[in-house]
Amino acid sequence: MGKSQSCNYNKYVNIAWICIIVILGNVYELVVAADQHPELSWSKRAAIEAESVASKSCSGHGRAYLDGLIVDDSGAPVCECNPCYEGPDCSQFIPTCSADAGSGDPYFLEPFWMKKAESSAVLVSGWHRLGYTYSDGSYISKALENEIRQLHDFVGNAVTKGRYILYGAGSAQLLSAAVYALSPQNSSSPAKVVASSPYFGLYKTQTEFFQSRAFEFAGEASTWKNKTNSTTQFIEFVTSPNNPDGKLKNPVLQGPNAKAIFDRAYYWPHYMPISAPADDDIMLFSVSKLTGHAGTRFGWAVVKDEAVYERMVSYIQENTMGISRDAQLRAFQLIKAILQGKGNGKEIFDFAYKTMSKRWERLSKTLSATSLFSIEKLGAQYCNFFHKVRHPSPAYAWLKCEREEDKDCNAVLEAANITGRKGSAFGAQDRFARLSLIRSQDDFDLLIDRLNKLAYEESGTRFM
Amino acid sequence: MGKSQSCNYNKYVNIAWICIIVILGNVYELVVAADQHPELSWSKRAAIEAESVASKSCSGHGRAYLDGLIVDDSGAPVCECNPCYEGPDCSQFIPTCSADAGSGDPYFLEPFWMKKAESSAVLVSGWHRLGYTYSDGSYISKALENEIRQLHDFVGNAVTKGRYILYGAGSAQLLSAAVYALSPQNSSSPAKVVASSPYFGLYKTQTEFFQSRAFEFAGEASTWKNKTNSTTQFIEFVTSPNNPDGKLKNPVLQGPNAKAIFDRAYYWPHYMPISAPADDDIMLFSVSKLTGHAGTRFGWAVVKDEAVYERMVSYIQENTMGISRDAQLRAFQLIKAILQGKGNGKEIFDFAYKTMSKRWERLSKTLSATSLFSIEKLGAQYCNFFHKVRHPSPAYAWLKCEREEDKDCNAVLEAANITGRKGSAFGAQDRFARLSLIRSQDDFDLLIDRLNKLAYEESGTRFM
């Protein structure tokens, strides 16, 4: 046997053995992988489609959605750009565009959910919950109710033990459900619905729109102080923390004929130190200002009195036959993702508070450079959730225009190319205006830019 | 060199080559597979979870849902059984259980969506549509609107060209939106809301519940015939085909002060031959009776008059700030799955008609064996959609109890262990009762069994 042949022989034996080991290794890996990641079948198309849409590059100034109206040549939805950005990949800034600080679209939480993509995604099968009711015959997902109670216990912002919980399409629908529930049935004297300004505009428009014989909007709560001993029922909307000014509020009217509906949409550590669990007769919450999902239209009411709860449930039944099971499933997955996140659920509150407090720092610095506007300072408080003394970081800035001639504060903003909301939309003077601080980072950055420019021009004028 | 060594040498060379070819083959397959099935990342958990829940064996008498209240030891949701079935896998029939023909839960379409699992699934990302509005500032997904128009064009059941479309939480919310829109604003004379019995009970309960100054329920339409020349506005609910009796209906009241709201929820080939596209001033539709998704709470209105449309939009805005974006996304995916299915969308109508007509065949056969009940026969018509003469196959059977003493027809059904709905819930006599025929196959089979038993017992009594 020649040396070279013997050498080749050994070489081939070695190669053969290596090959066999590699193949066995592959087979083992495939078996393990199949066990860890079972092969997907019917769900794969939807998953691939969602990831494909999500991977669309929109330059950080927009995003594509599954149900986008405009699709590209391949049938895939195109980017929907943030205000002030355009182009196929949203990369082009529109310099003349107005800074949007108008509506309370809570896009500031979008980056959080993009980071939590895996835990927050939900795949809905075609046959998910076809029927009108859950298996207990109700319109209310009890699994979601359990999560809601768990979340309130964790945050410590509301007492839910021994309380009834029902759902509405956002807190909007629950507002009128509560008004109907508290109004007299078959009485010739309609209940008077009041609030103290500045207040959320929907309280007035909604109450007036329904033209009910059972209730009517009666304006400022303080007008009716010491007049509640009559047989007229008073229903007072109390938003605490308040939209638009961020203050904690109490009912103005007291007495046996005065009932309050507490809108607690903003009583989360994002916006306000949690000093104690709220324990009002009727409390309204919504995912909109908790998780940022305004579009899901999902809110809940925590109610003490059984009869009031039952009447609210009747309203929701007559109005919409309960709340979309898809909205309930989404809320279920989102709150589950929160509760199963780092720190047993603390992560979203850390993120939201950090974002909001940073925004307030920047806004305060900017506003300190101008004498055009003032904002009432809210005092720091001990937060039982964060175990720290913290300043409020409200969802909105409630500006007062300080110059005598600036009777229309929103017009001053408009002139500076900023979209706010005028004071009269909140039952207040137009010397006030609201700026929304919970929109996207793009919107907020542009708002600060525009305010800085205004401050700079004003200081120039002042010292001219 | 020995013979055996030479032989081994060749063997090892061959093994080595085979191995190399196998490995190269594997690598090629992996590359091709990766291209055909891109690796999933963040969506995988949700997809695996959905398939795992769907694969839960519930013996064909139930199914598990992602948001099930009760979970097993591994944290996975357990089976939710159809009425009359129990046990961990829903395999145990409860013989004493009442046959459920009560509510209109449209589970008869569940098998269709299970078959269409792939095309109907939708994966919702955590950041899907956070904001209040779509990118055009409206509450209405235009992509879904396009599909709805396409579907009506395909089926030929409604004129949508030049018409406005808006959404509601099921047709329930659209009913009151339409009533508000047609009622006088700031008039001392409320509109009279009427219907002709038998009619869907919600028309009355909803109208009464809202206690509006703008409208009031005024009962039977025929009572007001020839009295519409006054200044009072009349609003007539016309359900066509009708719930509960399946008949095509026209408004009873005519004249300049009479307006009709057409509830067209059942005007699909499932239930009624499509003789012509409906072209009413206000038409209401809903996914509930089209796709079977009652729980999604999604309906739409097709409206001729712009001012009426605008007022309906205002109602939806004040009431719930639009409809859940999750419900809209679900409806979008379902209608897309219909339109992209076999026969350009014909498949679901074939399935639904076949199911309903089979059920009617069985029911008619059963009822022919007893003189206890009668049903008014609906005539066959040419269906433009199926291009055939076809008998209606309504969603409900409207029974009349024929024996003099059976003044409460629902009580007769209850005595036979059947849950129906009494005539007075439809503004009719209790000599009538409604049976829902659109529930699960289990419910329908049990209904037929119980009716057969009743017929058998009755014939025994008759010939005794």
PDB file of N, CA and C in Angstrom, chain A residues 1 5 19 41-43 45 51 65 67 80 105 118 121-122 124-126 129-132 180 205-206 210-213 288-289 293-297 318-320 324-326 330, chain B residues 1 5 19 41-43 45 51 65 67 80 105 118 121-122 124-126 128-132 180 205-206 210-213 288-289 293-297 318-320 324-326 330:
ATOM      1  N   MET A   1       0.853  -1.215   0.000  1.00  0.00           N
ATOM      2  CA  MET A   1       0.000   0.000   0.000  1.00  0.00           C
ATOM      3  C   MET A   1       0.871   1.240   0.000  1.00  0.00           C
ATOM      4  N   GLN A   5      -1.906   6.651  -0.746  1.00  0.00           N
ATOM      5  CA  GLN A   5      -3.215   6.007  -0.710  1.00  0.00           C
ATOM      6  C   GLN A   5      -3.696   5.789   0.728  1.00  0.00           C
ATOM      7  N   CYS A  19     -18.949  13.951   8.579  1.00  0.00           N
ATOM      8  CA  CYS A  19     -20.253  14.125   7.923  1.00  0.00           C
ATOM      9  C   CYS A  19     -21.368  13.499   8.739  1.00  0.00           C
ATOM     10  N   SER A  41     -49.206  26.652  11.120  1.00  0.00           N
ATOM     11  CA  SER A  41     -49.943  26.348   9.887  1.00  0.00           C
ATOM     12  C   SER A  41     -50.820  27.541   9.491  1.00  0.00           C
ATOM     13  N   TRP A  42     -52.086  27.551   9.900  1.00  0.00           N
ATOM     14  CA  TRP A  42     -53.015  28.569   9.406  1.00  0.00           C
ATOM     15  C   TRP A  42     -52.697  29.986   9.870  1.00  0.00           C
ATOM     16  N   SER A  43     -51.931  30.111  10.961  1.00  0.00           N
ATOM     17  CA  SER A  43     -51.675  31.456  11.488  1.00  0.00           C
ATOM     18  C   SER A  43     -50.511  32.149  10.779  1.00  0.00           C
ATOM     19  N   ARG A  45     -49.749  32.976   7.633  1.00  0.00           N
ATOM     20  CA  ARG A  45     -49.976  34.064   6.682  1.00  0.00           C
ATOM     21  C   ARG A  45     -50.186  35.392   7.399  1.00  0.00           C
ATOM     22  N   GLU A  51     -45.738  41.153  10.182  1.00  0.00           N
ATOM     23  CA  GLU A  51     -44.312  41.507  10.290  1.00  0.00           C
ATOM     24  C   GLU A  51     -43.841  42.268   9.065  1.00  0.00           C
ATOM     25  N   TYR A  65     -49.902  50.386   8.360  1.00  0.00           N
ATOM     26  CA  TYR A  65     -50.883  49.572   9.077  1.00  0.00           C
ATOM     27  C   TYR A  65     -51.474  48.526   8.139  1.00  0.00           C
ATOM     28  N   ASP A  67     -54.444  47.740   7.660  1.00  0.00           N
ATOM     29  CA  ASP A  67     -55.630  48.197   6.948  1.00  0.00           C
ATOM     30  C   ASP A  67     -55.419  49.576   6.331  1.00  0.00           C
ATOM     31  N   GLU A  80     -47.984  55.643   6.646  1.00  0.00           N
ATOM     32  CA  GLU A  80     -48.844  56.764   7.039  1.00  0.00           C
ATOM     33  C   GLU A  80     -47.970  57.653   7.927  1.00  0.00           C
ATOM     34  N   ASP A 105     -54.478  62.431  21.122  1.00  0.00           N
ATOM     35  CA  ASP A 105     -54.023  61.128  20.615  1.00  0.00           C
ATOM     36  C   ASP A 105     -52.761  60.715  21.379  1.00  0.00           C
ATOM     37  N   GLU A 118     -43.498  41.581  21.044  1.00  0.00           N
ATOM     38  CA  GLU A 118     -43.798  40.158  21.209  1.00  0.00           C
ATOM     39  C   GLU A 118     -44.937  39.924  22.204  1.00  0.00           C
ATOM     40  N   ALA A 121     -48.612  41.467  20.978  1.00  0.00           N
ATOM     41  CA  ALA A 121     -49.292  41.035  19.742  1.00  0.00           C
ATOM     42  C   ALA A 121     -50.402  40.043  20.070  1.00  0.00           C
ATOM     43  N   VAL A 122     -51.441  40.071  19.264  1.00  0.00           N
ATOM     44  CA  VAL A 122     -52.509  39.089  19.453  1.00  0.00           C
ATOM     45  C   VAL A 122     -52.985  38.600  18.084  1.00  0.00           C
ATOM     46  N   VAL A 124     -55.912  36.974  16.101  1.00  0.00           N
ATOM     47  CA  VAL A 124     -57.344  36.712  16.220  1.00  0.00           C
ATOM     48  C   VAL A 124     -57.761  35.723  15.135  1.00  0.00           C
ATOM     49  N   SER A 125     -58.312  34.604  15.552  1.00  0.00           N
ATOM     50  CA  SER A 125     -58.769  33.619  14.567  1.00  0.00           C
ATOM     51  C   SER A 125     -60.098  34.083  13.973  1.00  0.00           C
ATOM     52  N   GLY A 126     -60.414  33.573  12.809  1.00  0.00           N
ATOM     53  CA  GLY A 126     -61.643  33.964  12.117  1.00  0.00           C
ATOM     54  C   GLY A 126     -62.909  33.636  12.904  1.00  0.00           C
ATOM     55  N   ARG A 129     -65.008  34.276  19.092  1.00  0.00           N
ATOM     56  CA  ARG A 129     -66.187  34.871  19.768  1.00  0.00           C
ATOM     57  C   ARG A 129     -67.221  35.457  18.792  1.00  0.00           C
ATOM     58  N   LEU A 130     -67.871  34.578  18.046  1.00  0.00           N
ATOM     59  CA  LEU A 130     -68.917  35.006  17.123  1.00  0.00           C
ATOM     60  C   LEU A 130     -70.158  35.510  17.861  1.00  0.00           C
ATOM     61  N   GLY A 131     -70.455  34.913  19.004  1.00  0.00           N
ATOM     62  CA  GLY A 131     -71.743  35.160  19.663  1.00  0.00           C
ATOM     63  C   GLY A 131     -71.849  36.531  20.330  1.00  0.00           C
ATOM     64  N   TYR A 132     -73.077  36.853  20.737  1.00  0.00           N
ATOM     65  CA  TYR A 132     -73.328  38.124  21.411  1.00  0.00           C
ATOM     66  C   TYR A 132     -72.732  38.162  22.816  1.00  0.00           C
ATOM     67  N   TYR A 180     -77.448  58.678  32.512  1.00  0.00           N
ATOM     68  CA  TYR A 180     -78.759  58.011  32.454  1.00  0.00           C
ATOM     69  C   TYR A 180     -79.048  57.289  33.769  1.00  0.00           C
ATOM     70  N   THR A 205     -71.378  68.856  25.262  1.00  0.00           N
ATOM     71  CA  THR A 205     -71.917  68.553  23.927  1.00  0.00           C
ATOM     72  C   THR A 205     -72.730  67.261  23.933  1.00  0.00           C
ATOM     73  N   GLN A 206     -72.232  66.258  24.660  1.00  0.00           N
ATOM     74  CA  GLN A 206     -72.920  64.970  24.694  1.00  0.00           C
ATOM     75  C   GLN A 206     -74.282  65.100  25.389  1.00  0.00           C
ATOM     76  N   PHE A 210     -78.110  64.590  23.303  1.00  0.00           N
ATOM     77  CA  PHE A 210     -79.095  63.532  23.505  1.00  0.00           C
ATOM     78  C   PHE A 210     -80.502  64.061  23.795  1.00  0.00           C
ATOM     79  N   GLN A 211     -80.608  65.368  24.061  1.00  0.00           N
ATOM     80  CA  GLN A 211     -81.925  65.998  24.265  1.00  0.00           C
ATOM     81  C   GLN A 211     -82.857  65.148  25.118  1.00  0.00           C
ATOM     82  N   SER A 212     -82.361  64.683  26.248  1.00  0.00           N
ATOM     83  CA  SER A 212     -83.167  63.776  27.063  1.00  0.00           C
ATOM     84  C   SER A 212     -84.176  64.524  27.929  1.00  0.00           C
ATOM     85  N   ARG A 213     -85.306  63.865  28.152  1.00  0.00           N
ATOM     86  CA  ARG A 213     -86.264  64.408  29.112  1.00  0.00           C
ATOM     87  C   ARG A 213     -85.782  64.154  30.536  1.00  0.00           C
ATOM     88  N   SER A 288     -57.273  54.364  26.715  1.00  0.00           N
ATOM     89  CA  SER A 288     -56.713  55.470  25.944  1.00  0.00           C
ATOM     90  C   SER A 288     -55.565  56.161  26.675  1.00  0.00           C
ATOM     91  N   LYS A 289     -55.788  56.586  27.910  1.00  0.00           N
ATOM     92  CA  LYS A 289     -54.762  57.326  28.622  1.00  0.00           C
ATOM     93  C   LYS A 289     -53.882  56.449  29.508  1.00  0.00           C
ATOM     94  N   HIS A 293     -54.119  53.403  23.807  1.00  0.00           N
ATOM     95  CA  HIS A 293     -54.956  52.873  22.726  1.00  0.00           C
ATOM     96  C   HIS A 293     -56.311  53.564  22.638  1.00  0.00           C
ATOM     97  N   ALA A 294     -56.275  54.830  22.239  1.00  0.00           N
ATOM     98  CA  ALA A 294     -57.510  55.602  22.080  1.00  0.00           C
ATOM     99  C   ALA A 294     -58.408  54.951  21.028  1.00  0.00           C
ATOM    100  N   GLY A 295     -57.805  54.452  19.951  1.00  0.00           N
ATOM    101  CA  GLY A 295     -58.559  53.896  18.836  1.00  0.00           C
ATOM    102  C   GLY A 295     -59.308  52.614  19.176  1.00  0.00           C
ATOM    103  N   THR A 296     -58.896  51.924  20.233  1.00  0.00           N
ATOM    104  CA  THR A 296     -59.568  50.677  20.605  1.00  0.00           C
ATOM    105  C   THR A 296     -60.953  50.938  21.178  1.00  0.00           C
ATOM    106  N   ARG A 297     -61.185  52.171  21.667  1.00  0.00           N
ATOM    107  CA  ARG A 297     -62.483  52.536  22.263  1.00  0.00           C
ATOM    108  C   ARG A 297     -62.863  51.537  23.345  1.00  0.00           C
ATOM    109  N   GLU A 318     -78.813  48.566  25.596  1.00  0.00           N
ATOM    110  CA  GLU A 318     -79.742  49.194  24.647  1.00  0.00           C
ATOM    111  C   GLU A 318     -78.988  49.968  23.562  1.00  0.00           C
ATOM    112  N   ASN A 319     -77.861  50.548  23.945  1.00  0.00           N
ATOM    113  CA  ASN A 319     -77.111  51.408  23.042  1.00  0.00           C
ATOM    114  C   ASN A 319     -76.306  50.609  22.006  1.00  0.00           C
ATOM    115  N   THR A 320     -75.553  49.626  22.459  1.00  0.00           N
ATOM    116  CA  THR A 320     -74.642  48.933  21.531  1.00  0.00           C
ATOM    117  C   THR A 320     -74.580  47.417  21.758  1.00  0.00           C
ATOM    118  N   SER A 324     -67.420  45.687  21.702  1.00  0.00           N
ATOM    119  CA  SER A 324     -66.770  44.768  20.765  1.00  0.00           C
ATOM    120  C   SER A 324     -65.875  43.762  21.492  1.00  0.00           C
ATOM    121  N   ARG A 325     -66.106  42.484  21.191  1.00  0.00           N
ATOM    122  CA  ARG A 325     -65.261  41.429  21.769  1.00  0.00           C
ATOM    123  C   ARG A 325     -63.826  41.562  21.284  1.00  0.00           C
ATOM    124  N   ASP A 326     -63.624  42.180  20.125  1.00  0.00           N
ATOM    125  CA  ASP A 326     -62.270  42.384  19.603  1.00  0.00           C
ATOM    126  C   ASP A 326     -61.552  43.454  20.422  1.00  0.00           C
ATOM    127  N   ARG A 330     -58.237  42.795  22.717  1.00  0.00           N
ATOM    128  CA  ARG A 330     -57.038  43.654  22.610  1.00  0.00           C
ATOM    129  C   ARG A 330     -56.658  44.188  23.982  1.00  0.00           C
TER     130      ARG A 330
ATOM    131  N   MET B   1      -1.682  -3.851  -0.953  1.00  0.00           N
ATOM    132  CA  MET B   1      -2.972  -3.468  -0.361  1.00  0.00           C
ATOM    133  C   MET B   1      -3.914  -4.672  -0.367  1.00  0.00           C
ATOM    134  N   GLN B   5      -9.230  -3.965   2.544  1.00  0.00           N
ATOM    135  CA  GLN B   5      -8.900  -2.563   2.792  1.00  0.00           C
ATOM    136  C   GLN B   5      -9.298  -1.676   1.603  1.00  0.00           C
ATOM    137  N   CYS B  19     -22.480  11.931   2.000  1.00  0.00           N
ATOM    138  CA  CYS B  19     -22.649  12.906   3.085  1.00  0.00           C
ATOM    139  C   CYS B  19     -22.587  14.334   2.576  1.00  0.00           C
ATOM    140  N   SER B  41     -40.399  36.688  13.820  1.00  0.00           N
ATOM    141  CA  SER B  41     -39.769  37.066  15.092  1.00  0.00           C
ATOM    142  C   SER B  41     -40.838  37.389  16.132  1.00  0.00           C
ATOM    143  N   TRP B  42     -41.197  38.677  16.262  1.00  0.00           N
ATOM    144  CA  TRP B  42     -42.080  39.086  17.370  1.00  0.00           C
ATOM    145  C   TRP B  42     -43.496  38.528  17.277  1.00  0.00           C
ATOM    146  N   SER B  43     -43.912  38.131  16.082  1.00  0.00           N
ATOM    147  CA  SER B  43     -45.295  37.675  15.933  1.00  0.00           C
ATOM    148  C   SER B  43     -45.471  36.205  16.314  1.00  0.00           C
ATOM    149  N   ARG B  45     -44.892  34.313  18.996  1.00  0.00           N
ATOM    150  CA  ARG B  45     -45.549  33.931  20.257  1.00  0.00           C
ATOM    151  C   ARG B  45     -47.075  33.956  20.100  1.00  0.00           C
ATOM    152  N   GLU B  51     -52.692  29.133  17.697  1.00  0.00           N
ATOM    153  CA  GLU B  51     -52.834  27.767  17.165  1.00  0.00           C
ATOM    154  C   GLU B  51     -52.985  26.745  18.290  1.00  0.00           C
ATOM    155  N   TYR B  65     -61.043  29.747  23.716  1.00  0.00           N
ATOM    156  CA  TYR B  65     -60.731  31.088  23.221  1.00  0.00           C
ATOM    157  C   TYR B  65     -59.500  31.635  23.951  1.00  0.00           C
ATOM    158  N   ASP B  67     -59.051  34.419  25.274  1.00  0.00           N
ATOM    159  CA  ASP B  67     -59.366  35.154  26.496  1.00  0.00           C
ATOM    160  C   ASP B  67     -60.349  34.381  27.363  1.00  0.00           C
ATOM    161  N   GLU B  80     -64.856  25.974  26.054  1.00  0.00           N
ATOM    162  CA  GLU B  80     -66.156  26.556  26.395  1.00  0.00           C
ATOM    163  C   GLU B  80     -67.177  25.775  25.560  1.00  0.00           C
ATOM    164  N   ASP B 105     -77.619  34.353  18.030  1.00  0.00           N
ATOM    165  CA  ASP B 105     -76.162  34.158  17.893  1.00  0.00           C
ATOM    166  C   ASP B 105     -75.879  33.373  16.618  1.00  0.00           C
ATOM    167  N   GLU B 118     -56.918  30.281   7.540  1.00  0.00           N
ATOM    168  CA  GLU B 118     -55.741  31.018   7.072  1.00  0.00           C
ATOM    169  C   GLU B 118     -56.100  32.420   6.580  1.00  0.00           C
ATOM    170  N   ALA B 121     -57.591  34.935   9.527  1.00  0.00           N
ATOM    171  CA  ALA B 121     -56.825  35.301  10.729  1.00  0.00           C
ATOM    172  C   ALA B 121     -56.219  36.692  10.568  1.00  0.00           C
ATOM    173  N   VAL B 122     -56.095  37.388  11.679  1.00  0.00           N
ATOM    174  CA  VAL B 122     -55.441  38.694  11.624  1.00  0.00           C
ATOM    175  C   VAL B 122     -54.550  38.849  12.850  1.00  0.00           C
ATOM    176  N   VAL B 124     -52.742  41.368  15.211  1.00  0.00           N
ATOM    177  CA  VAL B 124     -52.778  42.781  15.579  1.00  0.00           C
ATOM    178  C   VAL B 124     -51.521  43.105  16.387  1.00  0.00           C
ATOM    179  N   SER B 125     -50.745  44.048  15.901  1.00  0.00           N
ATOM    180  CA  SER B 125     -49.539  44.445  16.645  1.00  0.00           C
ATOM    181  C   SER B 125     -49.940  45.339  17.809  1.00  0.00           C
ATOM    182  N   GLY B 126     -49.072  45.415  18.808  1.00  0.00           N
ATOM    183  CA  GLY B 126     -49.361  46.224  19.998  1.00  0.00           C
ATOM    184  C   GLY B 126     -49.565  47.697  19.699  1.00  0.00           C
ATOM    185  N   HIS B 128     -50.946  48.927  16.818  1.00  0.00           N
ATOM    186  CA  HIS B 128     -51.899  49.152  15.721  1.00  0.00           C
ATOM    187  C   HIS B 128     -52.897  50.266  16.059  1.00  0.00           C
ATOM    188  N   ARG B 129     -52.875  51.339  15.293  1.00  0.00           N
ATOM    189  CA  ARG B 129     -53.865  52.419  15.352  1.00  0.00           C
ATOM    190  C   ARG B 129     -54.175  52.901  16.779  1.00  0.00           C
ATOM    191  N   LEU B 130     -53.175  53.523  17.398  1.00  0.00           N
ATOM    192  CA  LEU B 130     -53.370  54.074  18.742  1.00  0.00           C
ATOM    193  C   LEU B 130     -54.310  55.275  18.740  1.00  0.00           C
ATOM    194  N   GLY B 131     -54.251  56.078  17.664  1.00  0.00           N
ATOM    195  CA  GLY B 131     -54.932  57.378  17.682  1.00  0.00           C
ATOM    196  C   GLY B 131     -56.440  57.290  17.547  1.00  0.00           C
ATOM    197  N   TYR B 132     -57.085  58.434  17.769  1.00  0.00           N
ATOM    198  CA  TYR B 132     -58.546  58.504  17.661  1.00  0.00           C
ATOM    199  C   TYR B 132     -59.015  58.378  16.223  1.00  0.00           C
ATOM    200  N   TYR B 180     -82.133  59.776  15.810  1.00  0.00           N
ATOM    201  CA  TYR B 180     -81.703  61.136  16.167  1.00  0.00           C
ATOM    202  C   TYR B 180     -81.605  62.002  14.918  1.00  0.00           C
ATOM    203  N   THR B 205     -87.657  49.180  22.895  1.00  0.00           N
ATOM    204  CA  THR B 205     -86.954  49.349  24.179  1.00  0.00           C
ATOM    205  C   THR B 205     -85.904  50.451  24.095  1.00  0.00           C
ATOM    206  N   GLN B 206     -85.183  50.505  22.966  1.00  0.00           N
ATOM    207  CA  GLN B 206     -84.141  51.513  22.807  1.00  0.00           C
ATOM    208  C   GLN B 206     -84.756  52.917  22.775  1.00  0.00           C
ATOM    209  N   PHE B 210     -84.058  55.902  25.910  1.00  0.00           N
ATOM    210  CA  PHE B 210     -83.327  57.169  25.790  1.00  0.00           C
ATOM    211  C   PHE B 210     -84.148  58.387  26.219  1.00  0.00           C
ATOM    212  N   GLN B 211     -85.452  58.206  26.417  1.00  0.00           N
ATOM    213  CA  GLN B 211     -86.309  59.281  26.951  1.00  0.00           C
ATOM    214  C   GLN B 211     -86.003  60.630  26.306  1.00  0.00           C
ATOM    215  N   SER B 212     -85.931  60.652  24.994  1.00  0.00           N
ATOM    216  CA  SER B 212     -85.544  61.885  24.324  1.00  0.00           C
ATOM    217  C   SER B 212     -86.713  62.860  24.180  1.00  0.00           C
ATOM    218  N   ARG B 213     -86.391  64.133  24.217  1.00  0.00           N
ATOM    219  CA  ARG B 213     -87.404  65.153  23.915  1.00  0.00           C
ATOM    220  C   ARG B 213     -87.670  65.195  22.415  1.00  0.00           C
ATOM    221  N   SER B 288     -72.852  40.884  11.787  1.00  0.00           N
ATOM    222  CA  SER B 288     -73.482  39.830  12.587  1.00  0.00           C
ATOM    223  C   SER B 288     -74.231  38.816  11.714  1.00  0.00           C
ATOM    224  N   LYS B 289     -75.119  39.291  10.857  1.00  0.00           N
ATOM    225  CA  LYS B 289     -75.915  38.361  10.065  1.00  0.00           C
ATOM    226  C   LYS B 289     -75.309  38.085   8.687  1.00  0.00           C
ATOM    227  N   HIS B 293     -70.373  37.399  12.812  1.00  0.00           N
ATOM    228  CA  HIS B 293     -69.601  37.997  13.909  1.00  0.00           C
ATOM    229  C   HIS B 293     -70.424  38.999  14.711  1.00  0.00           C
ATOM    230  N   ALA B 294     -71.407  38.477  15.442  1.00  0.00           N
ATOM    231  CA  ALA B 294     -72.237  39.351  16.282  1.00  0.00           C
ATOM    232  C   ALA B 294     -71.372  40.031  17.348  1.00  0.00           C
ATOM    233  N   GLY B 295     -70.413  39.278  17.896  1.00  0.00           N
ATOM    234  CA  GLY B 295     -69.593  39.794  18.988  1.00  0.00           C
ATOM    235  C   GLY B 295     -68.681  40.939  18.594  1.00  0.00           C
ATOM    236  N   THR B 296     -68.400  41.088  17.311  1.00  0.00           N
ATOM    237  CA  THR B 296     -67.506  42.165  16.869  1.00  0.00           C
ATOM    238  C   THR B 296     -68.177  43.528  16.995  1.00  0.00           C
ATOM    239  N   ARG B 297     -69.521  43.540  17.040  1.00  0.00           N
ATOM    240  CA  ARG B 297     -70.282  44.787  17.133  1.00  0.00           C
ATOM    241  C   ARG B 297     -69.873  45.740  16.021  1.00  0.00           C
ATOM    242  N   GLU B 318     -70.501  61.801  19.303  1.00  0.00           N
ATOM    243  CA  GLU B 318     -70.847  62.179  20.685  1.00  0.00           C
ATOM    244  C   GLU B 318     -71.014  60.944  21.565  1.00  0.00           C
ATOM    245  N   ASN B 319     -71.516  59.869  20.972  1.00  0.00           N
ATOM    246  CA  ASN B 319     -71.834  58.672  21.733  1.00  0.00           C
ATOM    247  C   ASN B 319     -70.590  57.859  22.098  1.00  0.00           C
ATOM    248  N   THR B 320     -69.743  57.577  21.102  1.00  0.00           N
ATOM    249  CA  THR B 320     -68.607  56.676  21.361  1.00  0.00           C
ATOM    250  C   THR B 320     -67.305  57.096  20.665  1.00  0.00           C
ATOM    251  N   SER B 324     -64.623  51.068  17.424  1.00  0.00           N
ATOM    252  CA  SER B 324     -63.322  50.458  17.708  1.00  0.00           C
ATOM    253  C   SER B 324     -62.541  50.136  16.441  1.00  0.00           C
ATOM    254  N   ARG B 325     -61.301  50.602  16.397  1.00  0.00           N
ATOM    255  CA  ARG B 325     -60.426  50.317  15.241  1.00  0.00           C
ATOM    256  C   ARG B 325     -60.136  48.830  15.144  1.00  0.00           C
ATOM    257  N   ASP B 326     -60.220  48.121  16.269  1.00  0.00           N
ATOM    258  CA  ASP B 326     -59.993  46.675  16.262  1.00  0.00           C
ATOM    259  C   ASP B 326     -61.166  45.963  15.608  1.00  0.00           C
ATOM    260  N   ARG B 330     -60.959  43.833  12.116  1.00  0.00           N
ATOM    261  CA  ARG B 330     -61.507  42.477  12.015  1.00  0.00           C
ATOM    262  C   ARG B 330     -62.469  42.390  10.835  1.00  0.00           C
TER     263      ARG B 330
END
